[in-house]
PDB file of C-alpha atoms in Angstrom:
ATOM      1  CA  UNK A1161     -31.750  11.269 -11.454  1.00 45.00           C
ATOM      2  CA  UNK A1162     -29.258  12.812  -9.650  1.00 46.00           C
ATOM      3  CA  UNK A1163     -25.604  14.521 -10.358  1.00 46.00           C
ATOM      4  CA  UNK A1164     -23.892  13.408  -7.244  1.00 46.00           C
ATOM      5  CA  UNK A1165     -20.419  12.848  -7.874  1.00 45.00           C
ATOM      6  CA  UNK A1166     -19.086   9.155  -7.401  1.00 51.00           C
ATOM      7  CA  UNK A1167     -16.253   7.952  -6.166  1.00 58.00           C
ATOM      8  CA  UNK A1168     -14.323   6.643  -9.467  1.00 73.00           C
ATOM      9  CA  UNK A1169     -13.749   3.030  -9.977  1.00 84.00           C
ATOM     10  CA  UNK A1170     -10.386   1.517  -9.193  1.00 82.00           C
ATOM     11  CA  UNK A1171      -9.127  -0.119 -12.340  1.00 80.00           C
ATOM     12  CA  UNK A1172      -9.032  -4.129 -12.336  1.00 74.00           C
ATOM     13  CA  UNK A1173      -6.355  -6.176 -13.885  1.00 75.00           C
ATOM     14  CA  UNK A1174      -6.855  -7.912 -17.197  1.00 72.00           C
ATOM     15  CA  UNK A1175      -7.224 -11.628 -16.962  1.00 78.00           C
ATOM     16  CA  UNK A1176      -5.675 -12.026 -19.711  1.00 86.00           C
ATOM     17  CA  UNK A1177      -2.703 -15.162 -20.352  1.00 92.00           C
ATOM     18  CA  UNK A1178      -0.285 -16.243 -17.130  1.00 94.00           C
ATOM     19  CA  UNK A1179      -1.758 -12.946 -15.270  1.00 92.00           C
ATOM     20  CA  UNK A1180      -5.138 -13.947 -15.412  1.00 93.00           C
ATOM     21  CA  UNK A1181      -4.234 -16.759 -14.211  1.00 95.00           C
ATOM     22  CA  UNK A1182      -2.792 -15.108 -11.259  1.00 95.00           C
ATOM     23  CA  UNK A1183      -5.393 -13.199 -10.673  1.00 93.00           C
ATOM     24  CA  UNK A1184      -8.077 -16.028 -10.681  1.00 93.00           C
ATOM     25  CA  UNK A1185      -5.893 -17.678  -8.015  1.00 95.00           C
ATOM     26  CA  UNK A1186      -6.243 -14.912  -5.707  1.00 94.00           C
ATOM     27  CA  UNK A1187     -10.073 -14.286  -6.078  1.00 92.00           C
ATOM     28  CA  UNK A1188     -10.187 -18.316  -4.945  1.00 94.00           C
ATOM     29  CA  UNK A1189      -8.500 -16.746  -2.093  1.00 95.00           C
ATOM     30  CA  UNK A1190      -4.970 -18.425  -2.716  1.00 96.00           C
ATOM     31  CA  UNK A1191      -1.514 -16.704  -3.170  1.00 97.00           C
ATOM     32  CA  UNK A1192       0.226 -18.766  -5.737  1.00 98.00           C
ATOM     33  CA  UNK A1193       3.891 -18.354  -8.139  1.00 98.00           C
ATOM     34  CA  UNK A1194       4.908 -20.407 -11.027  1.00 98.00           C
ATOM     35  CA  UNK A1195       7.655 -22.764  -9.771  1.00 98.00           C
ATOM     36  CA  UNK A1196       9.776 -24.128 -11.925  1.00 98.00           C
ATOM     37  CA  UNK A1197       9.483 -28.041 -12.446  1.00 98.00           C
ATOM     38  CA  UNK A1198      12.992 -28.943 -13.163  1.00 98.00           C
ATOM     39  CA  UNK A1199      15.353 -26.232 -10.678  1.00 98.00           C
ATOM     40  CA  UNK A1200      12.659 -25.681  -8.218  1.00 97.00           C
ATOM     41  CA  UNK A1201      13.242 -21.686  -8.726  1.00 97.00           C
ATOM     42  CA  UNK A1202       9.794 -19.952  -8.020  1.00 98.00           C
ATOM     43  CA  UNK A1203       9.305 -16.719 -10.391  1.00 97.00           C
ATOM     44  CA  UNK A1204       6.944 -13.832 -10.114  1.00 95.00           C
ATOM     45  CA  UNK A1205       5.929 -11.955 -12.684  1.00 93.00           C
ATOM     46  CA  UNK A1206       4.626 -15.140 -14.345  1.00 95.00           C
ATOM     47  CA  UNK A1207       6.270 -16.049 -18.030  1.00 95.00           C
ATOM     48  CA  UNK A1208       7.086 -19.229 -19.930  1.00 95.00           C
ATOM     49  CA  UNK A1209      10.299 -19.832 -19.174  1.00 95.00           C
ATOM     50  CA  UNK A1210      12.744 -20.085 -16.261  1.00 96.00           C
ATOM     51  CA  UNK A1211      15.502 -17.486 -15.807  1.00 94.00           C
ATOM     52  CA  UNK A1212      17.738 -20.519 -14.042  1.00 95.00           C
ATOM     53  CA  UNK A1213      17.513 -23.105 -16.028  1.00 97.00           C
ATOM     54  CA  UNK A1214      15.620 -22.021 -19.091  1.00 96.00           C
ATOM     55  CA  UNK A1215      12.906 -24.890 -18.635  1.00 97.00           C
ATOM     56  CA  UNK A1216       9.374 -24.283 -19.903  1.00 97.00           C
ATOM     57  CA  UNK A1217       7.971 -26.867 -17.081  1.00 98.00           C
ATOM     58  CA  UNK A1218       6.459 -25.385 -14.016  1.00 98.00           C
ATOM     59  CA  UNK A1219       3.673 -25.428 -12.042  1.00 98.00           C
ATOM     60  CA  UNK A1220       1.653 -22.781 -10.498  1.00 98.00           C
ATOM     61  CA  UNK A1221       2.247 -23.699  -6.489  1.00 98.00           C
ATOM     62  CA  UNK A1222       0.963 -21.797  -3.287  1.00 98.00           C
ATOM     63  CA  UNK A1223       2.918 -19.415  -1.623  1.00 98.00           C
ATOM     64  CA  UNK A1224       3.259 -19.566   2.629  1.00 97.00           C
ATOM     65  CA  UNK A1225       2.650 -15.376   1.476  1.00 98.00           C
ATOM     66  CA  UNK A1226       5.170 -14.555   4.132  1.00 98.00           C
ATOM     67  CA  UNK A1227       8.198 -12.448   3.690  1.00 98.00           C
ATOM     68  CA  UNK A1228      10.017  -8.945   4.818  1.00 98.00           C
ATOM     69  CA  UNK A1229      10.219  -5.449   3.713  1.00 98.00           C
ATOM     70  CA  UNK A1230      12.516  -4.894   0.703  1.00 98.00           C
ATOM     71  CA  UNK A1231      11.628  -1.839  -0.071  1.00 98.00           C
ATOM     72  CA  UNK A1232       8.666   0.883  -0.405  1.00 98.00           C
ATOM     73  CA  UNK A1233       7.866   4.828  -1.087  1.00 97.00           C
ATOM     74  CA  UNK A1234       5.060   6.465   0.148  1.00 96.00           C
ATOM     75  CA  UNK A1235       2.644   8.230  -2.661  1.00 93.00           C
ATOM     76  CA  UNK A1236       1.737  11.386  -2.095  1.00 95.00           C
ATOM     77  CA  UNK A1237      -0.123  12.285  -5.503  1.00 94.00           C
ATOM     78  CA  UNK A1238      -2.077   9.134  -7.146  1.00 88.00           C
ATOM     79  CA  UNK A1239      -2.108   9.164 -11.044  1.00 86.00           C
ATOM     80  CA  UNK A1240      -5.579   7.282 -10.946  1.00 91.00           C
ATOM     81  CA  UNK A1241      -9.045   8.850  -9.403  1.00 92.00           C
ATOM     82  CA  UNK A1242      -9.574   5.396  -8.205  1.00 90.00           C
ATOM     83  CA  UNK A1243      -6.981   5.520  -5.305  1.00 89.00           C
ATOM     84  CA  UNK A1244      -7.717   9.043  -4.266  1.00 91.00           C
ATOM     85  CA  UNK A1245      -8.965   8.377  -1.147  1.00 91.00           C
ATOM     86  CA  UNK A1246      -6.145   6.279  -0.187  1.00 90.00           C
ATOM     87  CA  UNK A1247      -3.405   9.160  -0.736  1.00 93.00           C
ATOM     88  CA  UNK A1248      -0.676   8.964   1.143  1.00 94.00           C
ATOM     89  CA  UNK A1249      -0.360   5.656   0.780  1.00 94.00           C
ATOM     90  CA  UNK A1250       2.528   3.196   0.802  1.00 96.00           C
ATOM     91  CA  UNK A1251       3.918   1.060  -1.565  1.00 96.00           C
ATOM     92  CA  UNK A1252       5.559  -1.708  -0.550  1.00 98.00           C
ATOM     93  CA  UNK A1253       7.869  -4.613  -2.727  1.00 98.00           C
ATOM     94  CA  UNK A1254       8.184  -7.407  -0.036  1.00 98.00           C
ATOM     95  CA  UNK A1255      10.362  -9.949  -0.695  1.00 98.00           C
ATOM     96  CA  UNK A1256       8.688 -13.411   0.116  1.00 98.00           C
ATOM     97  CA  UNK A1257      10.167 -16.613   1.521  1.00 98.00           C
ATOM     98  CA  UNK A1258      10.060 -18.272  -1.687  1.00 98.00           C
ATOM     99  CA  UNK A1259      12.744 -15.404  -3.029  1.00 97.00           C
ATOM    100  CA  UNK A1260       9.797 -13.830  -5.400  1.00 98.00           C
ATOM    101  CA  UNK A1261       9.193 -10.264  -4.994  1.00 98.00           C
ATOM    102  CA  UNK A1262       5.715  -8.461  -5.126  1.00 97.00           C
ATOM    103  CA  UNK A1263       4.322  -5.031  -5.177  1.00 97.00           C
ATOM    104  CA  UNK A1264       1.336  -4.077  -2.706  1.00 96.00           C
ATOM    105  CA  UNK A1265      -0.443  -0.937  -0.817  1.00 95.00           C
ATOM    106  CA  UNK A1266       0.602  -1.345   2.981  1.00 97.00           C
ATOM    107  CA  UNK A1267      -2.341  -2.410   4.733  1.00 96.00           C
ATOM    108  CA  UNK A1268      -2.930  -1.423   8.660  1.00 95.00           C
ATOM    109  CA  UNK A1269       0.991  -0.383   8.535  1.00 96.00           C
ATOM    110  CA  UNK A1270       1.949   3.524   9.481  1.00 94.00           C
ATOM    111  CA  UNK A1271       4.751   4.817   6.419  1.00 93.00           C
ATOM    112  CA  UNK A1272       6.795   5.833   9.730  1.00 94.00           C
ATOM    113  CA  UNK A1273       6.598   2.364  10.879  1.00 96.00           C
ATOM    114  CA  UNK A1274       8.083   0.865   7.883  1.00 97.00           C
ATOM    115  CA  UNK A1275      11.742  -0.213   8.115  1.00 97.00           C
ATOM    116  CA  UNK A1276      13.521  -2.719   5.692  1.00 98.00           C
ATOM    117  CA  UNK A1277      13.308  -6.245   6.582  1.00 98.00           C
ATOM    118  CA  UNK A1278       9.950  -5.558   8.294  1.00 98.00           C
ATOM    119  CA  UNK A1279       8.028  -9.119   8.499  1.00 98.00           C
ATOM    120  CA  UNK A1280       5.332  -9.094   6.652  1.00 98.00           C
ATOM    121  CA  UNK A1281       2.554 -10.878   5.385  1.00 98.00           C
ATOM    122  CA  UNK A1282       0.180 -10.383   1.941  1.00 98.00           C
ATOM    123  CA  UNK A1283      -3.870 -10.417   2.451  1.00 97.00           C
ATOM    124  CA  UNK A1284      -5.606 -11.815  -0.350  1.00 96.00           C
ATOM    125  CA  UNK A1285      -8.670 -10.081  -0.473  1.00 92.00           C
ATOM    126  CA  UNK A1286     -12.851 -11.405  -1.479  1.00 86.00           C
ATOM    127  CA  UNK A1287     -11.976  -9.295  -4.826  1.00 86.00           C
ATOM    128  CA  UNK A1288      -8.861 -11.006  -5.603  1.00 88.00           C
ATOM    129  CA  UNK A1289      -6.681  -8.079  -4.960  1.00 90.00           C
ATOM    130  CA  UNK A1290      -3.839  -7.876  -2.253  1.00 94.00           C
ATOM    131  CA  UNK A1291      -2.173  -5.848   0.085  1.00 96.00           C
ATOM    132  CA  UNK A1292       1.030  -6.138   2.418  1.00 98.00           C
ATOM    133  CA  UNK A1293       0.338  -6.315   5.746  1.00 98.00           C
ATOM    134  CA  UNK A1294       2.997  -6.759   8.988  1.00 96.00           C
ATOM    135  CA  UNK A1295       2.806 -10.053  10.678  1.00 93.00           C
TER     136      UNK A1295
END
């Protein structure tokens, strides 16, 4: 037995209700957003109701996972032993074509690089987790 240290686990989203849903979708590989059945409005973070048009129909549809740079900060200190390797690292919301919004580590993109409107594209990785990459 030894008392190596390990490198600590990153923590996993619950799959619990819409998110789990979510989540299963992306270990399968597949982007996807509720769309709303009646307006056609696509919504991200998944709920039971649309903010248009207040109809609980929708559908859970594939996203093109295109977009551009809306915004991001670069983390200099990580809250969670998990991601201390990865310090600094950049956050980045991207705003997809669909109009959704979505929250991601940069992935093969320098912070200095990063300018608003940036095109940019979200991996789905084997684990089901993402990242924002530039096109």
């Amino acid at each position: 037995m030894t008392n190596e240290p390990t490198a600590a686990a990153r923590p996993i989203p619950r799959g619990e209700g819409f998110w789990g849903e979510f989540f299963a979708f992306c270990k399968q590989g597949e982007l996807r957003f509720q769309r709303c059945s009646q307006c056609g409005i696509w919504r991200h973070m998944p709920r039971d109701g649309c903010r248009s048009c207040g109809s609980t129909q929708w559908a859970w549809e594939r996203s093109s996972g295109f977009g551009h740079v809306y915004t991001w900060t670069v983390t200099h200190r990580t809250l969670h032993p998990g991601f201390a390797e990865d310090v600094p690292y950049a956050a980045v919301i991207a705003e997809l074509d669909e109009g959704v919004r979505i929250t991601a580590m940069a992935d093969g993109i320098d912070a200095d690089d990063l300018q608003l409107g940036l095109p940019v594209r979200v991996i789905v990785r084997e684990d089901g987790s993402y990242r924002i990459a530039s096109r």
